[in-house]
Short mmCIF file of C-alpha atoms in Angstrom, two decimals:
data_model
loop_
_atom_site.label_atom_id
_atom_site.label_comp_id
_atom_site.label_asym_id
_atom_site.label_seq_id
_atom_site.Cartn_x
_atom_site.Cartn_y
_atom_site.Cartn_z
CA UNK A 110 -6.96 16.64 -0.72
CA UNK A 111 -7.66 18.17 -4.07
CA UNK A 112 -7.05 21.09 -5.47
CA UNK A 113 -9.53 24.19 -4.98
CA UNK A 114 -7.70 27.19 -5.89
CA UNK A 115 -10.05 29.30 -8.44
CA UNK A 116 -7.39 30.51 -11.11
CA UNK A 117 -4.75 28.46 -12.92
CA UNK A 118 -2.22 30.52 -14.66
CA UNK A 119 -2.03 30.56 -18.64
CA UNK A 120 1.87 30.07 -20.12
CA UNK A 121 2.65 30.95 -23.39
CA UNK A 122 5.96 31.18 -24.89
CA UNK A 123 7.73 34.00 -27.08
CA UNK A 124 11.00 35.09 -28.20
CA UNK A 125 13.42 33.63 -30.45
CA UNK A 126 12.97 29.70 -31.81
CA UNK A 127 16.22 28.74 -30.09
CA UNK A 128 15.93 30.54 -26.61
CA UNK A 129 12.10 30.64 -26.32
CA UNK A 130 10.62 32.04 -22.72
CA UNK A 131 8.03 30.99 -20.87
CA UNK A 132 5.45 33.06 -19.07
CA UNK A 133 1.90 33.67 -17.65
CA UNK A 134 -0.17 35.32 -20.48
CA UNK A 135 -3.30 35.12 -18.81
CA UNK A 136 -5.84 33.45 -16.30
CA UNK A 137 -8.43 30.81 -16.51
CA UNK A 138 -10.93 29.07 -13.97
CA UNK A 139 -10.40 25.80 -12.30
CA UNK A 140 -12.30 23.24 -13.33
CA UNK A 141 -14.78 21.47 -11.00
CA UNK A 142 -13.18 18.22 -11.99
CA UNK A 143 -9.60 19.06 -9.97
CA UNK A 144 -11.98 18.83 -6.88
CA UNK A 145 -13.16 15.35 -7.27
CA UNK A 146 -12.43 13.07 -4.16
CA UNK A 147 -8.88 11.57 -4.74
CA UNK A 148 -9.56 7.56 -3.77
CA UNK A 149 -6.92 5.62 -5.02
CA UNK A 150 -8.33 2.45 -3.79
CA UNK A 151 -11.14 3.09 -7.15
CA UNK A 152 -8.07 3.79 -9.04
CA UNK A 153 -6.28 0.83 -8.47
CA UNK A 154 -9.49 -1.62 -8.61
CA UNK A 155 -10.54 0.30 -12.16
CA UNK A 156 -6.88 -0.11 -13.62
CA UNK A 157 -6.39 -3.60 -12.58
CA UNK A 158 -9.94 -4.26 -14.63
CA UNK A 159 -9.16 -1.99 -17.66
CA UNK A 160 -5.53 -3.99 -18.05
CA UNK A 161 -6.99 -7.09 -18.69
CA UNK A 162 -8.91 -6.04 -21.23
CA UNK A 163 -5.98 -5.61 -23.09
CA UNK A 164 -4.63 -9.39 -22.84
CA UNK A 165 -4.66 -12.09 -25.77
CA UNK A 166 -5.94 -15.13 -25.40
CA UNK A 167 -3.42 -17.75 -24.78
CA UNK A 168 -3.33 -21.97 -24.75
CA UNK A 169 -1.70 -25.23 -25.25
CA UNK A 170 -2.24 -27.14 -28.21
CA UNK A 171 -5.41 -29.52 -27.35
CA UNK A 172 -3.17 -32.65 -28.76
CA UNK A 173 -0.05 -31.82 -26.67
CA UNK A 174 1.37 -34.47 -25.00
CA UNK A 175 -1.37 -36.86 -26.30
CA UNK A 176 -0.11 -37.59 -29.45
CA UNK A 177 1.11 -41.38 -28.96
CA UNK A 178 -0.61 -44.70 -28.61
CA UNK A 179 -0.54 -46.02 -24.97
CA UNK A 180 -2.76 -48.13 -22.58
CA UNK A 181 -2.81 -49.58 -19.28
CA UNK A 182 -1.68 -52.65 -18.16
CA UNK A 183 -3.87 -52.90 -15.99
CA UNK A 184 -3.37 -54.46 -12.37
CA UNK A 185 -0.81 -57.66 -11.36
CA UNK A 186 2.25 -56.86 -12.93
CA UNK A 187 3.77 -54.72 -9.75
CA UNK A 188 3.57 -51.32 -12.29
CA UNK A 189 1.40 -48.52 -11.43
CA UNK A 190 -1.91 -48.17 -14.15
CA UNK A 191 -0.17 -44.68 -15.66
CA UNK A 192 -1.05 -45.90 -19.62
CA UNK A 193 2.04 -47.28 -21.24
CA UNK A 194 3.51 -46.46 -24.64
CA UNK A 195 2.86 -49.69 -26.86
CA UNK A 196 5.30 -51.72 -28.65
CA UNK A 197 8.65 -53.02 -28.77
CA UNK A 198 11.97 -52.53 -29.42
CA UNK A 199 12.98 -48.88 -28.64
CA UNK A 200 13.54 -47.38 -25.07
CA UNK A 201 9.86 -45.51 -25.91
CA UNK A 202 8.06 -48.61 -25.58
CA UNK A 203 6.61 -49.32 -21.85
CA UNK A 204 7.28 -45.65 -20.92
CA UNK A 205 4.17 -43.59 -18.74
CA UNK A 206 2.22 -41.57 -21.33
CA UNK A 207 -0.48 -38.96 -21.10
CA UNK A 208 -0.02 -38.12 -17.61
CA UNK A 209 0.87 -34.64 -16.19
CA UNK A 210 3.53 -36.84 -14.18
CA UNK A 211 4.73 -38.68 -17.17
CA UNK A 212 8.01 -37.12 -19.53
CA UNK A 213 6.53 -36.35 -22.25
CA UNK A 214 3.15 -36.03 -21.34
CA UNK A 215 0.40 -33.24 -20.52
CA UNK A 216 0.30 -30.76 -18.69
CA UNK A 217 -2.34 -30.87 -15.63
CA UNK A 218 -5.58 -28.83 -16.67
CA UNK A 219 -4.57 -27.73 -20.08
CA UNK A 220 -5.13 -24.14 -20.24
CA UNK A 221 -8.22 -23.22 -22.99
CA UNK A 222 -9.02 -20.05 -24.70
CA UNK A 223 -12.12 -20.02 -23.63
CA UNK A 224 -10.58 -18.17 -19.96
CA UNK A 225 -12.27 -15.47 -19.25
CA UNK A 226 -9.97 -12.64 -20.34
CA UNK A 227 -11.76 -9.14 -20.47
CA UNK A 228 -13.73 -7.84 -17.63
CA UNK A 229 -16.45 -5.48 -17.24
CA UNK A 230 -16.51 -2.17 -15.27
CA UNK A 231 -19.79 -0.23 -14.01
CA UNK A 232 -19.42 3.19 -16.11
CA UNK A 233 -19.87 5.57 -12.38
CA UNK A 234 -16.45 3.53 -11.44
CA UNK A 235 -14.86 4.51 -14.56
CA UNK A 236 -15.43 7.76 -14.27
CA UNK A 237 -15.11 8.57 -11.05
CA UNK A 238 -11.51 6.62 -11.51
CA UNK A 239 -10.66 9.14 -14.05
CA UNK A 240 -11.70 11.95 -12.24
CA UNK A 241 -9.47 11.16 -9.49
CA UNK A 242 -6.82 10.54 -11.46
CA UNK A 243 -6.91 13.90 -13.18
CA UNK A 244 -6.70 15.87 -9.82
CA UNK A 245 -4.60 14.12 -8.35
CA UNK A 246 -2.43 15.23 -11.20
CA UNK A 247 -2.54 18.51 -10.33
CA UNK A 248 -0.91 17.93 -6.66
CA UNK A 249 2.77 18.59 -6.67
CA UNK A 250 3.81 16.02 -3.95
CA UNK A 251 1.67 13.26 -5.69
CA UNK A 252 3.04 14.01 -9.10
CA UNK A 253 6.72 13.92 -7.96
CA UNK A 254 6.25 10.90 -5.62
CA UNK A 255 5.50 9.00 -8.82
CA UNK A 256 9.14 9.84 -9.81
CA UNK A 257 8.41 12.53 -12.27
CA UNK A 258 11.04 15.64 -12.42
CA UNK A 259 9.21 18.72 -11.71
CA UNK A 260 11.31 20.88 -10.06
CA UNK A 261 11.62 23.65 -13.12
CA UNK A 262 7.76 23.34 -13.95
CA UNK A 263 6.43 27.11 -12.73
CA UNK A 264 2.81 26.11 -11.67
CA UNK A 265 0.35 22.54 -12.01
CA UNK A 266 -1.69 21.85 -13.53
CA UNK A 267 0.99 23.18 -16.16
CA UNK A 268 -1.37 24.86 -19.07
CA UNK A 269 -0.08 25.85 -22.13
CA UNK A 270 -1.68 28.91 -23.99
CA UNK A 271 -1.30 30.35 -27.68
CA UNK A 272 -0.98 28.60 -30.52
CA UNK A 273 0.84 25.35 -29.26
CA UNK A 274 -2.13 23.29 -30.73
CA UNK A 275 -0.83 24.02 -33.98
CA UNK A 276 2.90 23.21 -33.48
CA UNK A 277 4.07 20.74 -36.62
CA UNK A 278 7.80 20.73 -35.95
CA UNK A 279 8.94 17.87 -32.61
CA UNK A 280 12.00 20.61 -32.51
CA UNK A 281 9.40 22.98 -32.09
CA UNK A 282 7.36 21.18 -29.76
CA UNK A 283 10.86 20.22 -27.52
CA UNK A 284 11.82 24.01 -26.81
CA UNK A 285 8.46 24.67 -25.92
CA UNK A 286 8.23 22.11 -23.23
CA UNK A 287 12.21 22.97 -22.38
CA UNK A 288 11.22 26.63 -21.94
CA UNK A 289 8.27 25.25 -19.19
CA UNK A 290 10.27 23.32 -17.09
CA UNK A 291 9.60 19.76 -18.55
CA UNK A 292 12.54 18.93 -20.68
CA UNK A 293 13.96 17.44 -17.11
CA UNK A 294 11.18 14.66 -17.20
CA UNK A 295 11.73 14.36 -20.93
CA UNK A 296 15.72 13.72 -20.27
CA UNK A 297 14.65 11.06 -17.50
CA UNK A 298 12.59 9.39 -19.73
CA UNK A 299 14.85 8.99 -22.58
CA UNK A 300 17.83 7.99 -20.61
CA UNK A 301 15.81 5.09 -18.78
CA UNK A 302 15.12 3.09 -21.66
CA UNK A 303 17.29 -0.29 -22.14
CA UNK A 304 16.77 -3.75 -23.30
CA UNK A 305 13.54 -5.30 -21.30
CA UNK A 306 14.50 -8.72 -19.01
CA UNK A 307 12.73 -11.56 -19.83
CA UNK A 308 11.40 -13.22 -23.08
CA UNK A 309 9.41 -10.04 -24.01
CA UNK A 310 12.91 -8.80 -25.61
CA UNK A 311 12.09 -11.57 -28.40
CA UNK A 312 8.31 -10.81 -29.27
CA UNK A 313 8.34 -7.43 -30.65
CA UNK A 314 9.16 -5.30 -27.06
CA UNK A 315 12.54 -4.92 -26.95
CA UNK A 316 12.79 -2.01 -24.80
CA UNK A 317 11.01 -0.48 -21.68
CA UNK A 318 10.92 3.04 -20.70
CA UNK A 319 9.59 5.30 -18.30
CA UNK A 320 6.50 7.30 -18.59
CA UNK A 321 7.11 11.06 -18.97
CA UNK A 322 4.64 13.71 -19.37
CA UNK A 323 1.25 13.23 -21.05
CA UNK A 324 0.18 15.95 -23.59
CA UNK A 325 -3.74 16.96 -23.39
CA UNK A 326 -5.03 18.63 -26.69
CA UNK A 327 -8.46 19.86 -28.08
CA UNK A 328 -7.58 20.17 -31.62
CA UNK A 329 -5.39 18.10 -34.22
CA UNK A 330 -4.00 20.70 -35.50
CA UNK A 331 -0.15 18.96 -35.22
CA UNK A 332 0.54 19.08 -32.21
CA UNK A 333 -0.38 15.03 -32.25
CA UNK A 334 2.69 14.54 -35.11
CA UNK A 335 4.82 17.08 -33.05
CA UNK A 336 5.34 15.67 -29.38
CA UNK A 337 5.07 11.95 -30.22
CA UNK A 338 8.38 10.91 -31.06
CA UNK A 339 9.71 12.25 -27.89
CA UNK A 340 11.01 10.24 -25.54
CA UNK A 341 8.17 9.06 -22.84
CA UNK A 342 5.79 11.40 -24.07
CA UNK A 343 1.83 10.45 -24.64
CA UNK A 344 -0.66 12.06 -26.35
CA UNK A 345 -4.83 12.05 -25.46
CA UNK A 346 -7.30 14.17 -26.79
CA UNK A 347 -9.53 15.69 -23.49
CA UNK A 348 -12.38 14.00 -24.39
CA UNK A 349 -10.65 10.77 -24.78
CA UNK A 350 -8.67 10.41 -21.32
CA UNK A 351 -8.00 7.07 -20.35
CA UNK A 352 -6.58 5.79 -17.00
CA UNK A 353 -4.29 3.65 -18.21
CA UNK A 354 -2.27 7.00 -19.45
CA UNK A 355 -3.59 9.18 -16.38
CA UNK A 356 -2.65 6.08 -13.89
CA UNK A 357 0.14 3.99 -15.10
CA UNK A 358 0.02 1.02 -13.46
CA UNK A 359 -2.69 1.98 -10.93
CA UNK A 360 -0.40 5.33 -9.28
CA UNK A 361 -2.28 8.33 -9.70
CA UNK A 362 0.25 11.47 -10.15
CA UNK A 363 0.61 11.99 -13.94
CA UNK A 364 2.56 14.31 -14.77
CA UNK A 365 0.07 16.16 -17.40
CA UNK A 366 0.24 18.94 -19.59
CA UNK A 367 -2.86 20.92 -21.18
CA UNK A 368 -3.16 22.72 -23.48
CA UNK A 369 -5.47 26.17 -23.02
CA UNK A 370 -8.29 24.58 -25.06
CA UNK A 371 -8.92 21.54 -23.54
CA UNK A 372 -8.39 22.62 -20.48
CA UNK A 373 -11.56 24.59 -20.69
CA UNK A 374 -13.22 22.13 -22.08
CA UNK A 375 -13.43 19.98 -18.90
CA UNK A 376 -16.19 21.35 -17.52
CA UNK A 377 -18.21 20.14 -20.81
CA UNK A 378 -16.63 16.36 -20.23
CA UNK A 379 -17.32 16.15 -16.75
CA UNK A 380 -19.45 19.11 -15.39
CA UNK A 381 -18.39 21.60 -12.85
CA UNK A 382 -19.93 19.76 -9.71
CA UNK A 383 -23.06 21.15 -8.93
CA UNK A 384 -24.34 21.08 -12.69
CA UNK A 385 -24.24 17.78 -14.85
CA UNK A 386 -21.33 17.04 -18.18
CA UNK A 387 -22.70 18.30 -21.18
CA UNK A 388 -21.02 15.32 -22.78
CA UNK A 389 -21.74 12.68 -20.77
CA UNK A 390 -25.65 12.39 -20.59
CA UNK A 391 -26.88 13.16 -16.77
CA UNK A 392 -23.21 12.25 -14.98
CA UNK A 393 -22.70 14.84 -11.88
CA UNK A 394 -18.99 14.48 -10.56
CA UNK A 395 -18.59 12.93 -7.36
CA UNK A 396 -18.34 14.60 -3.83
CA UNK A 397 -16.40 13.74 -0.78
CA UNK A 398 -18.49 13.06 2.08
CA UNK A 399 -16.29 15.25 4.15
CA UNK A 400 -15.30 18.77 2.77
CA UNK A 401 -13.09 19.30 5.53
CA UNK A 402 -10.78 16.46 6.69
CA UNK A 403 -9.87 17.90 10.15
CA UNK A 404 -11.91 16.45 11.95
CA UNK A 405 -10.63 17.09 15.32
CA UNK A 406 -10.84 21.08 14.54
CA UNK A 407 -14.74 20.36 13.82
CA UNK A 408 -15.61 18.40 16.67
CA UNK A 409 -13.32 21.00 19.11
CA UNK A 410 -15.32 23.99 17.18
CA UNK A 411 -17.71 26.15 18.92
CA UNK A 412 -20.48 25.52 16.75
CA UNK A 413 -20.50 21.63 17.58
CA UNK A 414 -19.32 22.44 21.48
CA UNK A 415 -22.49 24.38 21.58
CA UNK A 416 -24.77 21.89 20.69
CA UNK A 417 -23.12 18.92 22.64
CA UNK A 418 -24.55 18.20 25.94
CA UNK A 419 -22.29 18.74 29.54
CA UNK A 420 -19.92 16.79 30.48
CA UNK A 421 -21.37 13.79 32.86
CA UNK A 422 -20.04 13.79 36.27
CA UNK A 423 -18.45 10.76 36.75
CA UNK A 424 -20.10 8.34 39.42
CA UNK A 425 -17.78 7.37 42.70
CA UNK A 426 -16.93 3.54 42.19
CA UNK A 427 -17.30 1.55 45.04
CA UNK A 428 -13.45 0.34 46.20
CA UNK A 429 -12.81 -3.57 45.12
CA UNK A 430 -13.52 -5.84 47.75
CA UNK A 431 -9.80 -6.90 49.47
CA UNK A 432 -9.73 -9.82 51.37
CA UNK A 433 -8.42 -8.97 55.11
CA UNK A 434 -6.22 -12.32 55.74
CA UNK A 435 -4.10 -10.87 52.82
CA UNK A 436 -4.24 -7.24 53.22
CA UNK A 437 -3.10 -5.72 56.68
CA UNK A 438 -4.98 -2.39 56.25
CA UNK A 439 -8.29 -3.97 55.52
CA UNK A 440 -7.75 -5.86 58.72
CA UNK A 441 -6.83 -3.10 60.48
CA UNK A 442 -10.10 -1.71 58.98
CA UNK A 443 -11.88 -4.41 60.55
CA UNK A 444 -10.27 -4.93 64.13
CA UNK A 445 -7.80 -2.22 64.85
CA UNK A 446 -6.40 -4.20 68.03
CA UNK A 447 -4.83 -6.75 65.70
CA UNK A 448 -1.95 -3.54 64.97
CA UNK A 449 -1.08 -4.52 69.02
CA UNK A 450 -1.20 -7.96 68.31
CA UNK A 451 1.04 -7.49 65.57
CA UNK A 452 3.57 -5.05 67.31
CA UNK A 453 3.50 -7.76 71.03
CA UNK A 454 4.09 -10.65 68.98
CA UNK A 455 7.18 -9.34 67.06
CA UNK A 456 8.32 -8.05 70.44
CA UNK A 457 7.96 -11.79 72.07
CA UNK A 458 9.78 -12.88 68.57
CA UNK A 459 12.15 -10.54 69.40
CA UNK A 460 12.79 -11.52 72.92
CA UNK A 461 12.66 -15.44 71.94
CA UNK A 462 15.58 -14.48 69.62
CA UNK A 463 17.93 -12.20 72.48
CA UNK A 464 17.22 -15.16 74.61
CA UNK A 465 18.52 -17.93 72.28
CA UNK A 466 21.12 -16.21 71.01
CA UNK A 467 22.33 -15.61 75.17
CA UNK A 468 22.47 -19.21 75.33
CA UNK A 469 24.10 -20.36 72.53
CA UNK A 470 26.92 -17.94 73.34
CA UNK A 471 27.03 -18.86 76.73
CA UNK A 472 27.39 -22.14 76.16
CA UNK A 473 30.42 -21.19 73.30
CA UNK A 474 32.10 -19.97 76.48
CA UNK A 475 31.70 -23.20 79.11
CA UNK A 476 34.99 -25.06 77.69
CA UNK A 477 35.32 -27.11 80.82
CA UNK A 478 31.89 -28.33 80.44
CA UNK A 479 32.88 -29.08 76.87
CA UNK A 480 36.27 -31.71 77.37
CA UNK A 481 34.07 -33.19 80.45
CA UNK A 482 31.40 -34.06 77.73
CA UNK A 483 34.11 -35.42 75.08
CA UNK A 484 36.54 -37.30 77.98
CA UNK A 485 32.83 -38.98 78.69
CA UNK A 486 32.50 -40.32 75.08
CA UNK A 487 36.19 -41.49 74.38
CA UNK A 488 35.90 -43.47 77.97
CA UNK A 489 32.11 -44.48 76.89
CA UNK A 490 33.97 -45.70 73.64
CA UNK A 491 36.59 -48.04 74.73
CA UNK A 492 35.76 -51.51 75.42
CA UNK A 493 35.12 -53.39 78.86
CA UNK A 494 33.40 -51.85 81.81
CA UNK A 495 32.60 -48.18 82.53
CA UNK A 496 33.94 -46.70 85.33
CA UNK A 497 32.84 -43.36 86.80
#
């Protein structure tokens, strides 16, 4: 959500050069553009855009890899048809040429300088990137969760009163930010930088760094000469913000620092919301569609409840259709003697088992009848005729 409180404070600093304080001096409004909608999916689609605009073009040489004589030879000598370096005499001669497959040879789809490198973004897109960008900056928890060190700063959007438009000396211009809290990004800055990986290191960017604050000025009355040799620190005049410095690399969260005068001069570069930017011919700044995000504390208000229609009494269902030879109740249901014919035909189970069981152990117990039965089979067994 953005920001919407209706002062900012003013800092200024006084006292000695070497142990300057900082304090509020004063008041100013908020301007309307610290309200815009924060969408960082318009952030990230207008930086990826804007960064290509910055690319050189880039290509092979058109003769690479075509810079020998070779032909096919043809079909029916057991060789594939690649073309074939001519003549004798060296290991070169009868080697594949041309081909993206050969040694030596092209690359596939040689790249052309013709690509298309820049690209075009409507101007509402831009702006309404930038817009979002620049309150987002004023949110504490977006600003440090883009890794800047803001722990010391006393109040964002940090704005920076007096005369600190006209600073000339970077001394100067260090103990002024050290006195508000923002040496701590500074330090961070500085002591990230090192050697960069990759090929870059040979082509003129040896080193990479981290972003630290960006300075917002009016005037150029030195302050420009004064805070650019410090470590991570960028300078933009207000009516020249860019999202490449408000967004680096598509993360809103900037950690930005204004100055008194171009602060108030926001409201001229983008308008105040419900009147249009006096510098930029008929643009009105955005609005969310929803000026209050919780949206289950609308719906459960008593101004919606009051409109809403009652509740619906809910229809009885009829009960799913169970099929009897499965369920017992629903049988039951159906022909409530079939409960007796349950409960008599476990009973004869019942009695069917008692009964077995009496004879198996009775006949367990008849060991007489038992030799008879196995003197019967060993005489039975023998040979020759049975007597009895």
């Amino acid at each position: 959500m953005a920001e919407t409180r209706p002062l900012v404070s003013v800092f200024s600093t006084s006292g000695p050069a070497r142990s300057l304080q900082c304090a509020a001096t004063g008041e100013t409004t908020l301007p309307g553009v610290f309200s815009a909608p924060i969408r960082p999916d318009v952030v990230r689609f207008v930086h990826t855009n804007m960064a290509k605009n910055k690319r050189q073009p880039y290509a092979v040489s058109p003769a690479a890899g075509m810079q020998c004589s070779a032909s096919s030879w043809g079909t029916g000598r057991a060789v594939s048809r690649i073309p074939r370096v001519a003549g004798g005499g060296t290991q070169r001669s009868g080697q594949g040429a041309y081909g993206n497959m050969c040694r030596g040879g092209r690359m596939f789809a040689p790249t052309k300088v013709w690509r298309k490198w820049s690209r075009k973004i409507n101007v509402n897109q831009r702006r309404f990137a930038v817009a979002s960008a620049v309150a987002a900056s004023a949110i504490p928890p977006l600003v440090m969760a883009r890794g800047h060190v803001i722990d010391q700063v006393p109040e964002m959007p940090l704005v920076l009163g007096g005369d600190v438009e006209s600073t000339k000396k970077t001394q100067q211009m260090l103990r002024i930010l050290e006195s508000c809290g923002a040496a701590a990004d500074i330090t961070k800055a500085g002591d990230s930088k090192k050697v960069r990986a990759g090929r870059g290191k040979m082509r003129n960017r040896r080193y990479v760094m981290r972003k630290g604050p960006l300075v917002v000025y009016d005037a150029q009355e030195g302050i420009e000469r004064a805070a650019r040799n410090l470590p991570g620190v960028e300078l933009v005049q207000v009516e020249r913000l860019n999202l490449l410095q408000l967004a680096p690399g598509g993360h809103m969260g900037r950690f930005v620092i204004w100055t008194e005068a171009a602060f108030k001069k926001l409201d001229e570069v983008f308008g105040t919301g419900g009147q249009a930017a006096a510098l930029k011919k008929g643009y009105i700044l955005p609005k969310a569609p929803m000026t209050n995000s919780d949206l289950a504390r609308i719906i459960n208000s008593d101004d919606v409840q009051s409109k809403l229609n009652p509740a619906k009494a809910s229809k009885a269902r009829a009960a799913p259709k169970v099929n009897p030879l499965k369920n017992a109740d629903a049988m039951e249901k159906l022909n409530p003697y079939v409960k007796i014919m349950r409960k008599m035909e476990q009973e004869a189970q019942a009695a069917r088992k008692a009964t077995k069981a009496k004879r198996l152990d009775a006949a367990r117990k008849n060991g007489g009848r038992k030799a008879a039965s196995k003197a019967f089979f060993e005489t039975a067994s023998m040979e020759g005729e049975i007597t009895l």
